[in-house]
Amino acid sequence: MANTLIAGGGIGGLAAALSIARAGTNDPHRVTVLERGDRFAELGAGIQLAPNAFRALDLLGVGDRVRERAVFIDELRLMDGTTGRRVTGLPLTGTYRERFGNPYAVVHRGDLYQPLLDACRADGRIELLPGHAVTGYTQTADKVVVTSRIAGKVTADGRTTGSGTVTRFEADYLIGADGIRSAVRAQLVGDGRPRVSGHTIHRSVIPMERVPEELRWNVVTLWAGPKWHFVHYPIGGGAFLNLAATVDDGATREVAGEPVAREVVRNRFPGLSDTARALLALGDEWRTWVLCDRDPVSAWTDGRVALLGDAAHPMLQYAAQGACTALEDAVVLGDVFPDLDAYAALRRERTADATRAARWLGDRIYHPAGEAARERNGMLAALSETDLHDHVAWLHAYNPRTERIPSDAVR
Ligand SMILES: Cc1cc2nc3c(=O)[nH]c(=O)nc-3n(C[C@H](O)[C@H](O)[C@H](O)COP(=O)(O)OP(=O)(O)OC[C@H]3O[C@@H](n4cnc5c(N)ncnc54)[C@H](O)[C@@H]3O)c2cc1C
């Protein structure tokens, strides 16, 4: 019987636990998830899930549960945030569903996380241990030894305080799914702190009943302006509106979830057109993050250790693919387990492409100003529905079980 330790009980870590536990049909696999938080939970914001995520969720056995609370939206709409005019919309019904075989949806993070957590809890091969912050590993030819500290508080820049009590765990394999500031990655890759993008995001979730009826659109709307953009979409079965307003302000400090006054957020987007301004003004209890990512690396494995999700390929959220690709990682890892090198070879290129695509979208589509913004509007407005679908096909059509070869499709 193989024993695997997973550092980190986020979306990626729990998905990997399910996938690995189910991998051993003849030789059962046991999995222990070490999570530094004092409980297994996700934060309260929204998340977009493309068809590739649903394909992975189905393969993990939780697709239907996630669909129960998902909002299946009609369009990804791009508005010029200063003029208030519609630029284009990528339709997500009809031919999109037929072509990609699954919906595009938006969900409350908890509505994605809870089905994964429930499935882990129901699986006798999976043990969930909160309050354990992994600090490092050593390995021999036949085992890996992982050290963890009893965790206390997590600071804004991702460090963990704690009692200092050290625990040692032995296993056959270790999967580092401990996020963008991964302790496992620090040892395996050693590429220091993440790259601070200089982009600050403010996020809020409000009850839908506060939103005027004529603004309750069943779409993901993105208002693009000079060095800023504002996104909103319904979540929680339509009961809430998720608001996310981003500004390229050159921020240099890593910030994760700090509260910010609503007046501060309102005043940061002076050029925002009227409808978008009205929606932004509804937000309250805003929280702030400074977005970070990392350059793609080839080192994903070290003997009996591998990285997964944000620990392996943290990307800006502009392609809305960080969690989607973490779910894909989990399926592929389970399919080839315990061949960690095969897993890495199958995942590196695709996730590097997604990381670069996310940066490109921020620079070229969401934040251009003046003439560059006019050119963007003209270029996007000229694209047909099929053109738009072709552009996202390499991301949204991916099936982690069958499409193992990196796609050459349009990007
Ligand atoms: C503003 C924003 C919007 C986004 N929107 C989307 C979207 O629409 N669609 C999408 O697909 N993705 C989106 N993403 C990306 C997505 O949130 C991440 O890619 C995804 O959550 C990564 O999951 P993960 O499990 O790999 O990492 P994480 O979610 O970071 O989980 C890591 C876990 O490990 C734990 N941990 C950390 N260190 C240790 C340690 N040393 N020991 C033990 N445990 C540890 C943490 O507490 C956490 O529970 C967005 C990201 C942001 C910031």
CSV table of C-alpha atoms and ligand atoms in Angstrom, one decimal:
chain,number,residue,atom,x,y,z
A,1,MET,CA,0.0,0.0,0.0
A,2,ALA,CA,1.4,3.4,-1.0
A,3,ASN,CA,1.1,6.4,1.4
A,4,THR,CA,1.1,9.9,0.0
A,5,LEU,CA,1.3,13.2,1.9
A,6,ILE,CA,-0.2,16.3,0.4
A,7,ALA,CA,0.9,19.7,1.7
A,8,GLY,CA,-2.1,22.1,1.4
A,9,GLY,CA,-5.8,21.4,1.5
A,10,GLY,CA,-6.9,24.0,-1.0
A,11,ILE,CA,-8.9,23.2,-4.2
A,12,GLY,CA,-5.8,21.6,-5.7
A,13,GLY,CA,-4.8,19.6,-2.7
A,14,LEU,CA,-8.3,18.1,-2.1
A,15,ALA,CA,-8.7,17.3,-5.7
A,16,ALA,CA,-5.3,15.5,-5.8
A,17,ALA,CA,-6.3,13.6,-2.6
A,18,LEU,CA,-9.4,12.2,-4.3
A,19,SER,CA,-7.6,11.4,-7.5
A,20,ILE,CA,-4.6,9.6,-5.8
A,21,ALA,CA,-6.8,7.7,-3.4
A,22,ARG,CA,-8.8,6.3,-6.3
A,23,ALA,CA,-5.7,5.6,-8.3
A,24,GLY,CA,-4.8,2.3,-6.6
A,25,THR,CA,-7.4,-0.2,-7.6
A,26,ASN,CA,-5.4,-3.3,-6.8
A,27,ASP,CA,-2.9,-1.7,-4.4
A,28,PRO,CA,-4.9,0.9,-2.3
A,29,HIS,CA,-3.4,4.3,-1.8
A,30,ARG,CA,-3.7,6.1,1.5
A,31,VAL,CA,-3.5,9.9,1.4
A,32,THR,CA,-2.9,12.4,4.3
A,33,VAL,CA,-3.6,16.1,3.6
A,34,LEU,CA,-1.6,18.5,5.9
A,35,GLU,CA,-3.3,21.9,5.9
A,36,ARG,CA,-1.8,24.8,7.9
A,37,GLY,CA,-5.1,26.5,8.5
A,38,ASP,CA,-7.0,25.5,11.6
A,39,ARG,CA,-9.8,24.1,9.5
A,40,PHE,CA,-10.4,23.2,5.9
A,41,ALA,CA,-12.1,26.1,4.2
A,42,GLU,CA,-12.1,28.5,1.2
A,43,LEU,CA,-12.6,32.2,1.2
A,44,GLY,CA,-16.0,33.7,0.3
A,45,ALA,CA,-15.4,35.1,-3.2
A,46,GLY,CA,-16.5,33.9,-6.6
A,47,ILE,CA,-14.7,31.8,-9.1
A,48,GLN,CA,-15.3,31.1,-12.8
A,49,LEU,CA,-15.2,27.5,-14.0
A,50,ALA,CA,-14.8,26.8,-17.7
A,51,PRO,CA,-15.8,23.5,-19.4
A,52,ASN,CA,-12.3,22.0,-18.8
A,53,ALA,CA,-12.9,22.4,-15.0
A,54,PHE,CA,-16.3,20.6,-15.2
A,55,ARG,CA,-14.6,17.8,-17.2
A,56,ALA,CA,-12.1,17.4,-14.4
A,57,LEU,CA,-14.7,17.7,-11.7
A,58,ASP,CA,-16.8,14.9,-13.3
A,59,LEU,CA,-13.7,12.7,-13.4
A,60,LEU,CA,-13.2,13.4,-9.7
A,61,GLY,CA,-16.8,12.4,-9.1
A,62,VAL,CA,-18.1,15.8,-7.8
A,63,GLY,CA,-19.3,17.5,-11.0
A,64,ASP,CA,-23.0,17.2,-10.3
A,65,ARG,CA,-22.6,18.6,-6.8
A,66,VAL,CA,-20.8,21.7,-8.1
A,67,ARG,CA,-23.4,22.1,-10.9
A,68,GLU,CA,-26.2,22.3,-8.2
A,69,ARG,CA,-25.1,25.7,-7.0
A,70,ALA,CA,-23.4,27.0,-10.1
A,71,VAL,CA,-24.7,29.9,-12.2
A,72,PHE,CA,-24.6,29.0,-15.9
A,73,ILE,CA,-24.0,32.3,-17.5
A,74,ASP,CA,-24.8,33.3,-21.1
A,75,GLU,CA,-21.8,35.4,-22.1
A,76,LEU,CA,-18.4,36.7,-21.3
A,77,ARG,CA,-19.0,40.4,-22.1
A,78,LEU,CA,-16.3,43.0,-22.6
A,79,MET,CA,-17.3,46.6,-22.2
A,80,ASP,CA,-15.2,49.7,-22.7
A,81,GLY,CA,-15.1,50.9,-19.1
A,82,THR,CA,-14.7,54.6,-20.0
A,83,THR,CA,-17.3,55.0,-22.8
A,84,GLY,CA,-19.7,52.4,-21.3
A,85,ARG,CA,-20.1,50.8,-24.7
A,86,ARG,CA,-20.2,47.1,-25.4
A,87,VAL,CA,-17.1,45.9,-27.3
A,88,THR,CA,-17.9,42.2,-27.7
A,89,GLY,CA,-19.4,39.2,-26.0
A,90,LEU,CA,-18.3,35.6,-26.1
A,91,PRO,CA,-21.6,33.5,-26.2
A,92,LEU,CA,-21.6,30.6,-23.8
A,93,THR,CA,-24.8,28.9,-24.7
A,94,GLY,CA,-25.9,27.1,-27.9
A,95,THR,CA,-22.9,26.3,-30.1
A,96,TYR,CA,-20.4,26.9,-27.2
A,97,ARG,CA,-22.0,24.2,-25.1
A,98,GLU,CA,-22.2,21.9,-28.1
A,99,ARG,CA,-18.6,22.4,-29.1
A,100,PHE,CA,-17.1,22.2,-25.6
A,101,GLY,CA,-19.6,19.7,-24.1
A,102,ASN,CA,-19.9,21.4,-20.8
A,103,PRO,CA,-21.1,24.7,-19.4
A,104,TYR,CA,-19.2,27.8,-18.4
A,105,ALA,CA,-20.2,28.7,-14.9
A,106,VAL,CA,-19.5,31.0,-12.0
A,107,VAL,CA,-19.7,29.7,-8.4
A,108,HIS,CA,-19.1,30.7,-4.9
A,109,ARG,CA,-15.7,29.3,-3.9
A,110,GLY,CA,-17.3,27.4,-1.1
A,111,ASP,CA,-19.7,25.7,-3.5
A,112,LEU,CA,-16.7,24.3,-5.4
A,113,TYR,CA,-14.7,23.5,-2.2
A,114,GLN,CA,-17.4,21.8,-0.1
A,115,PRO,CA,-18.1,19.0,-2.6
A,116,LEU,CA,-14.4,18.2,-2.8
A,117,LEU,CA,-14.1,18.3,1.0
A,118,ASP,CA,-17.2,16.1,1.5
A,119,ALA,CA,-15.9,13.6,-1.0
A,120,CYS,CA,-12.5,13.5,0.8
A,121,ARG,CA,-14.3,13.0,4.2
A,122,ALA,CA,-16.4,10.2,2.8
A,123,ASP,CA,-13.3,8.4,1.5
A,124,GLY,CA,-11.8,6.1,4.2
A,125,ARG,CA,-8.4,6.2,2.4
A,126,ILE,CA,-8.1,10.0,3.0
A,127,GLU,CA,-7.1,11.6,6.3
A,128,LEU,CA,-7.4,15.4,6.7
A,129,LEU,CA,-5.1,17.0,9.3
A,130,PRO,CA,-5.6,20.8,9.8
A,131,GLY,CA,-3.2,22.9,11.8
A,132,HIS,CA,-0.1,21.4,10.2
A,133,ALA,CA,2.2,23.8,8.3
A,134,VAL,CA,4.7,21.8,6.2
A,135,THR,CA,8.2,23.2,6.6
A,136,GLY,CA,10.3,20.9,4.5
A,137,TYR,CA,11.2,17.3,3.4
A,138,THR,CA,14.1,14.9,3.2
A,139,GLN,CA,14.1,11.7,1.2
A,140,THR,CA,15.9,8.4,0.7
A,141,ALA,CA,15.6,5.9,-2.1
A,142,ASP,CA,12.4,4.5,-0.6
A,143,LYS,CA,10.6,7.2,1.4
A,144,VAL,CA,10.1,10.8,2.0
A,145,VAL,CA,10.1,12.4,5.5
A,146,VAL,CA,8.1,15.6,5.8
A,147,THR,CA,8.4,18.0,8.8
A,148,SER,CA,5.5,20.2,9.8
A,149,ARG,CA,4.9,22.7,12.6
A,150,ILE,CA,1.7,23.1,14.6
A,151,ALA,CA,0.5,26.2,12.9
A,152,GLY,CA,-0.8,29.4,14.5
A,153,LYS,CA,-1.7,32.5,12.5
A,154,VAL,CA,-0.9,33.1,8.9
A,155,THR,CA,0.4,36.6,8.2
A,156,ALA,CA,-0.6,38.8,5.3
A,157,ASP,CA,2.5,37.9,3.3
A,158,GLY,CA,1.9,34.2,3.8
A,159,ARG,CA,4.2,33.4,6.7
A,160,THR,CA,3.0,31.1,9.4
A,161,THR,CA,3.4,31.7,13.1
A,162,GLY,CA,3.1,28.7,15.4
A,163,SER,CA,3.9,26.9,18.6
A,164,GLY,CA,7.1,25.5,17.1
A,165,THR,CA,6.1,21.9,17.9
A,166,VAL,CA,7.6,19.8,15.0
A,167,THR,CA,6.0,16.7,13.7
A,168,ARG,CA,7.5,14.2,11.3
A,169,PHE,CA,5.5,12.2,8.7
A,170,GLU,CA,6.9,9.4,6.6
A,171,ALA,CA,5.4,8.5,3.2
A,172,ASP,CA,6.1,7.1,-0.2
A,173,TYR,CA,5.3,10.4,-2.0
A,174,LEU,CA,4.8,14.1,-1.2
A,175,ILE,CA,2.7,16.4,-3.3
A,176,GLY,CA,3.2,20.1,-2.7
A,177,ALA,CA,-0.2,21.7,-3.2
A,178,ASP,CA,0.6,24.5,-0.7
A,179,GLY,CA,-0.1,27.5,-3.0
A,180,ILE,CA,1.8,30.3,-4.5
A,181,ARG,CA,4.1,30.7,-1.4
A,182,SER,CA,4.6,26.9,-1.2
A,183,ALA,CA,7.2,25.7,1.3
A,184,VAL,CA,7.6,22.5,-0.8
A,185,ARG,CA,8.4,24.6,-3.9
A,186,ALA,CA,10.8,26.8,-1.9
A,187,GLN,CA,12.9,23.7,-1.3
A,188,LEU,CA,12.3,22.0,-4.7
A,189,VAL,CA,12.7,25.0,-7.0
A,190,GLY,CA,14.1,27.6,-4.7
A,191,ASP,CA,12.9,30.6,-6.8
A,192,GLY,CA,12.2,32.8,-3.8
A,193,ARG,CA,9.2,35.0,-3.4
A,194,PRO,CA,6.5,35.3,-6.1
A,195,ARG,CA,6.6,38.1,-8.7
A,196,VAL,CA,4.5,41.0,-7.5
A,197,SER,CA,2.5,42.0,-10.6
A,198,GLY,CA,2.0,45.6,-9.4
A,199,HIS,CA,-1.8,45.0,-9.8
A,200,THR,CA,-4.1,45.6,-6.8
A,201,ILE,CA,-7.5,43.9,-6.7
A,202,HIS,CA,-10.4,44.8,-4.5
A,203,ARG,CA,-13.1,42.1,-4.0
A,204,SER,CA,-16.6,42.2,-2.5
A,205,VAL,CA,-19.7,40.0,-2.5
A,206,ILE,CA,-23.1,41.6,-2.0
A,207,PRO,CA,-26.7,40.2,-1.8
A,208,MET,CA,-28.3,40.3,-5.3
A,209,GLU,CA,-31.4,42.0,-3.8
A,210,ARG,CA,-29.3,45.2,-3.5
A,211,VAL,CA,-28.7,45.2,-7.2
A,212,PRO,CA,-31.3,47.0,-9.4
A,213,GLU,CA,-33.2,44.5,-11.5
A,214,GLU,CA,-32.2,46.0,-14.8
A,215,LEU,CA,-28.5,45.3,-13.8
A,216,ARG,CA,-28.9,41.7,-12.9
A,217,TRP,CA,-27.3,40.3,-16.0
A,218,ASN,CA,-26.6,36.6,-16.4
A,219,VAL,CA,-23.1,37.3,-17.7
A,220,VAL,CA,-19.6,37.8,-16.6
A,221,THR,CA,-19.1,41.5,-17.4
A,222,LEU,CA,-15.6,43.1,-17.6
A,223,TRP,CA,-15.3,46.8,-17.9
A,224,ALA,CA,-11.8,47.6,-19.3
A,225,GLY,CA,-10.2,50.9,-18.7
A,226,PRO,CA,-6.7,52.5,-18.8
A,227,LYS,CA,-4.7,50.5,-16.3
A,228,TRP,CA,-7.8,49.2,-14.6
A,229,HIS,CA,-10.7,46.8,-15.1
A,230,PHE,CA,-13.8,45.9,-13.2
A,231,VAL,CA,-15.5,42.5,-13.3
A,232,HIS,CA,-18.8,41.3,-11.9
A,233,TYR,CA,-20.9,38.2,-12.0
A,234,PRO,CA,-23.7,36.4,-10.1
A,235,ILE,CA,-22.8,33.5,-7.7
A,236,GLY,CA,-24.5,31.4,-5.1
A,237,GLY,CA,-27.2,30.2,-7.4
A,238,GLY,CA,-27.8,33.9,-8.3
A,239,ALA,CA,-28.3,35.1,-4.7
A,240,PHE,CA,-25.1,37.2,-4.7
A,241,LEU,CA,-23.1,39.5,-7.0
A,242,ASN,CA,-19.3,39.1,-7.0
A,243,LEU,CA,-17.4,42.3,-7.6
A,244,ALA,CA,-13.7,42.5,-8.4
A,245,ALA,CA,-12.0,45.8,-9.3
A,246,THR,CA,-8.4,45.8,-10.3
A,247,VAL,CA,-5.9,48.6,-10.8
A,248,ASP,CA,-2.4,48.5,-12.2
A,249,ASP,CA,-1.0,50.9,-9.6
A,250,GLY,CA,2.6,49.5,-9.4
A,251,ALA,CA,2.0,48.0,-5.9
A,252,THR,CA,5.2,46.4,-4.7
A,253,ARG,CA,4.1,44.9,-1.3
A,254,GLU,CA,2.4,41.5,-1.2
A,255,VAL,CA,-1.1,42.0,0.3
A,256,ALA,CA,-3.6,39.2,0.9
A,257,GLY,CA,-7.1,39.9,2.0
A,258,GLU,CA,-6.7,43.3,3.9
A,259,PRO,CA,-9.9,45.1,4.5
A,260,VAL,CA,-10.3,48.5,2.6
A,261,ALA,CA,-12.9,51.2,3.0
A,262,ARG,CA,-15.6,51.4,0.3
A,263,GLU,CA,-14.8,55.1,-0.3
A,264,VAL,CA,-11.2,54.2,-1.1
A,265,VAL,CA,-12.3,51.7,-3.7
A,266,ARG,CA,-14.9,54.0,-5.3
A,267,ASN,CA,-12.3,56.8,-5.7
A,268,ARG,CA,-9.7,54.5,-7.4
A,269,PHE,CA,-11.7,54.3,-10.6
A,270,PRO,CA,-12.3,58.0,-11.6
A,271,GLY,CA,-12.9,57.3,-15.3
A,272,LEU,CA,-15.5,54.5,-14.8
A,273,SER,CA,-18.7,55.0,-16.8
A,274,ASP,CA,-22.1,55.4,-15.1
A,275,THR,CA,-23.5,51.9,-15.0
A,276,ALA,CA,-20.3,50.4,-13.9
A,277,ARG,CA,-19.9,53.1,-11.3
A,278,ALA,CA,-23.3,52.4,-9.9
A,279,LEU,CA,-22.5,48.8,-9.5
A,280,LEU,CA,-19.1,49.5,-7.9
A,281,ALA,CA,-20.8,51.8,-5.4
A,282,LEU,CA,-22.9,48.9,-4.2
A,283,GLY,CA,-19.9,47.0,-2.9
A,284,ASP,CA,-19.0,46.9,0.7
A,285,GLU,CA,-16.7,45.0,3.1
A,286,TRP,CA,-14.1,45.2,0.4
A,287,ARG,CA,-10.9,43.3,0.7
A,288,THR,CA,-7.6,43.9,-1.1
A,289,TRP,CA,-5.0,41.6,-2.6
A,290,VAL,CA,-1.9,42.5,-4.6
A,291,LEU,CA,-1.7,39.9,-7.4
A,292,CYS,CA,1.3,37.8,-7.8
A,293,ASP,CA,2.5,35.0,-10.2
A,294,ARG,CA,5.7,33.2,-11.1
A,295,ASP,CA,7.5,32.5,-14.3
A,296,PRO,CA,7.0,29.0,-15.5
A,297,VAL,CA,9.7,26.5,-14.5
A,298,SER,CA,10.7,23.1,-15.7
A,299,ALA,CA,11.5,21.7,-12.2
A,300,TRP,CA,8.2,20.2,-10.9
A,301,THR,CA,9.5,17.0,-9.3
A,302,ASP,CA,12.4,15.9,-7.1
A,303,GLY,CA,12.4,12.1,-6.7
A,304,ARG,CA,9.3,11.3,-4.6
A,305,VAL,CA,8.1,14.9,-4.5
A,306,ALA,CA,6.0,16.8,-7.0
A,307,LEU,CA,4.2,20.2,-7.2
A,308,LEU,CA,0.6,20.8,-8.1
A,309,GLY,CA,-1.8,23.8,-8.6
A,310,ASP,CA,-0.6,27.2,-7.6
A,311,ALA,CA,2.5,25.7,-6.0
A,312,ALA,CA,3.6,24.5,-9.5
A,313,HIS,CA,2.1,27.2,-11.8
A,314,PRO,CA,0.7,30.3,-10.0
A,315,MET,CA,-0.9,32.6,-12.6
A,316,LEU,CA,-2.7,35.9,-12.7
A,317,GLN,CA,-6.5,35.3,-12.6
A,318,TYR,CA,-7.0,37.1,-16.0
A,319,ALA,CA,-7.7,33.9,-17.9
A,320,ALA,CA,-9.7,32.5,-14.9
A,321,GLN,CA,-7.8,29.3,-15.1
A,322,GLY,CA,-5.7,28.9,-11.9
A,323,ALA,CA,-8.2,26.6,-10.2
A,324,CYS,CA,-9.4,25.0,-13.5
A,325,THR,CA,-5.8,23.9,-14.3
A,326,ALA,CA,-5.2,22.7,-10.7
A,327,LEU,CA,-8.2,20.4,-11.1
A,328,GLU,CA,-6.8,19.2,-14.4
A,329,ASP,CA,-3.4,18.6,-12.6
A,330,ALA,CA,-5.2,16.4,-10.1
A,331,VAL,CA,-6.8,14.2,-12.7
A,332,VAL,CA,-3.6,13.7,-14.7
A,333,LEU,CA,-1.6,13.0,-11.5
A,334,GLY,CA,-4.1,10.3,-10.4
A,335,ASP,CA,-4.1,8.8,-13.9
A,336,VAL,CA,-0.4,8.3,-14.1
A,337,PHE,CA,0.3,7.9,-10.3
A,338,PRO,CA,2.9,7.2,-9.0
A,339,ASP,CA,4.9,8.2,-12.1
A,340,LEU,CA,5.5,11.8,-11.0
A,341,ASP,CA,7.8,12.6,-14.0
A,342,ALA,CA,5.1,11.5,-16.4
A,343,TYR,CA,2.7,13.8,-14.6
A,344,ALA,CA,5.0,16.8,-14.8
A,345,ALA,CA,5.8,16.2,-18.5
A,346,LEU,CA,2.1,16.2,-19.3
A,347,ARG,CA,1.3,19.3,-17.4
A,348,ARG,CA,4.2,21.7,-17.7
A,349,GLU,CA,3.7,23.1,-21.1
A,350,ARG,CA,-0.1,23.6,-20.9
A,351,THR,CA,0.1,25.4,-17.6
A,352,ALA,CA,3.0,27.6,-18.8
A,353,ASP,CA,0.9,28.6,-21.8
A,354,ALA,CA,-2.0,29.5,-19.4
A,355,THR,CA,0.3,31.6,-17.2
A,356,ARG,CA,1.6,33.5,-20.3
A,357,ALA,CA,-2.0,33.9,-21.7
A,358,ALA,CA,-3.1,35.4,-18.4
A,359,ARG,CA,-0.4,38.0,-18.5
A,360,TRP,CA,-1.1,38.8,-22.1
A,361,LEU,CA,-4.8,39.3,-21.4
A,362,GLY,CA,-4.0,41.8,-18.7
A,363,ASP,CA,-1.6,43.8,-20.8
A,364,ARG,CA,-3.3,43.7,-24.2
A,365,ILE,CA,-7.0,43.3,-23.5
A,366,TYR,CA,-7.9,44.5,-20.0
A,367,HIS,CA,-5.6,47.5,-19.4
A,368,PRO,CA,-4.7,49.3,-22.6
A,369,ALA,CA,-5.3,53.1,-22.8
A,370,GLY,CA,-5.9,55.6,-25.7
A,371,GLU,CA,-5.1,54.4,-29.2
A,372,ALA,CA,-4.2,50.9,-28.0
A,373,ALA,CA,-7.7,50.6,-26.4
A,374,ARG,CA,-9.3,51.8,-29.6
A,375,GLU,CA,-7.3,49.2,-31.6
A,376,ARG,CA,-8.4,46.5,-29.1
A,377,ASN,CA,-12.0,47.5,-29.5
A,378,GLY,CA,-11.8,47.3,-33.3
A,379,MET,CA,-10.0,44.0,-33.3
A,380,LEU,CA,-12.4,42.3,-30.9
A,381,ALA,CA,-15.5,43.7,-32.4
A,382,ALA,CA,-14.5,42.2,-35.8
A,383,LEU,CA,-14.4,38.7,-34.4
A,384,SER,CA,-17.2,36.3,-35.2
A,385,GLU,CA,-18.7,34.0,-32.6
A,386,THR,CA,-16.7,31.1,-34.1
A,387,ASP,CA,-13.5,33.2,-34.0
A,388,LEU,CA,-14.1,33.9,-30.3
A,389,HIS,CA,-14.7,30.2,-29.6
A,390,ASP,CA,-11.6,29.3,-31.6
A,391,HIS,CA,-9.5,31.6,-29.4
A,392,VAL,CA,-10.6,29.9,-26.1
A,393,ALA,CA,-10.7,26.3,-27.5
A,394,TRP,CA,-7.2,25.4,-26.4
A,395,LEU,CA,-8.1,26.2,-22.8
A,396,HIS,CA,-11.8,25.2,-22.6
A,397,ALA,CA,-11.9,22.1,-24.7
A,398,TYR,CA,-9.1,20.3,-22.9
A,399,ASN,CA,-9.9,16.9,-21.4
A,400,PRO,CA,-7.3,15.9,-18.8
A,401,ARG,CA,-7.9,12.2,-19.3
A,402,THR,CA,-7.6,12.0,-23.1
A,403,GLU,CA,-6.0,15.2,-24.5
A,404,ARG,CA,-2.5,14.7,-23.2
A,405,ILE,CA,-0.7,16.3,-26.1
A,406,PRO,CA,-0.3,20.1,-25.8
A,407,SER,CA,-2.7,21.7,-28.3
A,408,ASP,CA,-1.5,23.8,-31.3
A,409,ALA,CA,-4.9,25.5,-31.5
A,410,VAL,CA,-5.2,29.2,-31.9
A,411,ARG,CA,-4.2,31.2,-28.9
B,1,LIG,C1,-8.5,37.4,-7.4
B,1,LIG,C2,-8.4,36.0,-7.9
B,1,LIG,C3,-9.4,35.5,-8.7
B,1,LIG,C4,-9.3,34.2,-9.3
B,1,LIG,N1,-10.3,33.7,-10.1
B,1,LIG,C5,-10.2,32.5,-10.7
B,1,LIG,C6,-11.2,32.0,-11.5
B,1,LIG,O1,-12.1,32.7,-11.8
B,1,LIG,N2,-11.0,30.8,-12.1
B,1,LIG,C7,-10.0,30.0,-11.7
B,1,LIG,O2,-9.9,28.8,-12.2
B,1,LIG,N3,-9.0,30.4,-10.9
B,1,LIG,C8,-9.1,31.7,-10.3
B,1,LIG,N4,-8.1,32.1,-9.5
B,1,LIG,C9,-7.0,31.2,-9.1
B,1,LIG,C10,-7.4,30.2,-8.1
B,1,LIG,O3,-7.9,30.8,-6.9
B,1,LIG,C11,-6.1,29.4,-7.7
B,1,LIG,O4,-5.4,29.0,-8.8
B,1,LIG,C12,-6.5,28.2,-6.9
B,1,LIG,O5,-7.2,28.5,-5.7
B,1,LIG,C13,-5.2,27.4,-6.5
B,1,LIG,O6,-5.5,26.3,-5.7
B,1,LIG,P1,-4.4,25.6,-4.9
B,1,LIG,O7,-5.1,24.6,-4.1
B,1,LIG,O8,-3.3,25.2,-5.8
B,1,LIG,O9,-3.7,26.7,-4.0
B,1,LIG,P2,-4.4,27.5,-2.7
B,1,LIG,O10,-5.8,27.8,-3.0
B,1,LIG,O11,-3.5,28.6,-2.4
B,1,LIG,O12,-4.4,26.5,-1.5
B,1,LIG,C14,-3.2,26.2,-0.9
B,1,LIG,C15,-3.5,25.6,0.5
B,1,LIG,O13,-2.3,25.2,1.1
B,1,LIG,C16,-2.3,25.7,2.4
B,1,LIG,N5,-0.9,25.9,2.8
B,1,LIG,C17,-0.1,26.9,2.4
B,1,LIG,N6,1.2,26.7,2.9
B,1,LIG,C18,1.1,25.6,3.6
B,1,LIG,C19,2.1,24.8,4.3
B,1,LIG,N7,3.3,25.2,4.4
B,1,LIG,N8,1.7,23.6,4.8
B,1,LIG,C20,0.4,23.2,4.7
B,1,LIG,N9,-0.6,23.9,4.1
B,1,LIG,C21,-0.2,25.1,3.5
B,1,LIG,C22,-3.1,27.0,2.4
B,1,LIG,O14,-3.7,27.3,3.6
B,1,LIG,C23,-4.2,26.6,1.4
B,1,LIG,O15,-5.3,25.9,2.0
B,1,LIG,C24,-8.2,33.4,-8.9
B,1,LIG,C25,-7.2,33.9,-8.1
B,1,LIG,C26,-7.4,35.1,-7.6
B,1,LIG,C27,-6.3,35.6,-6.6
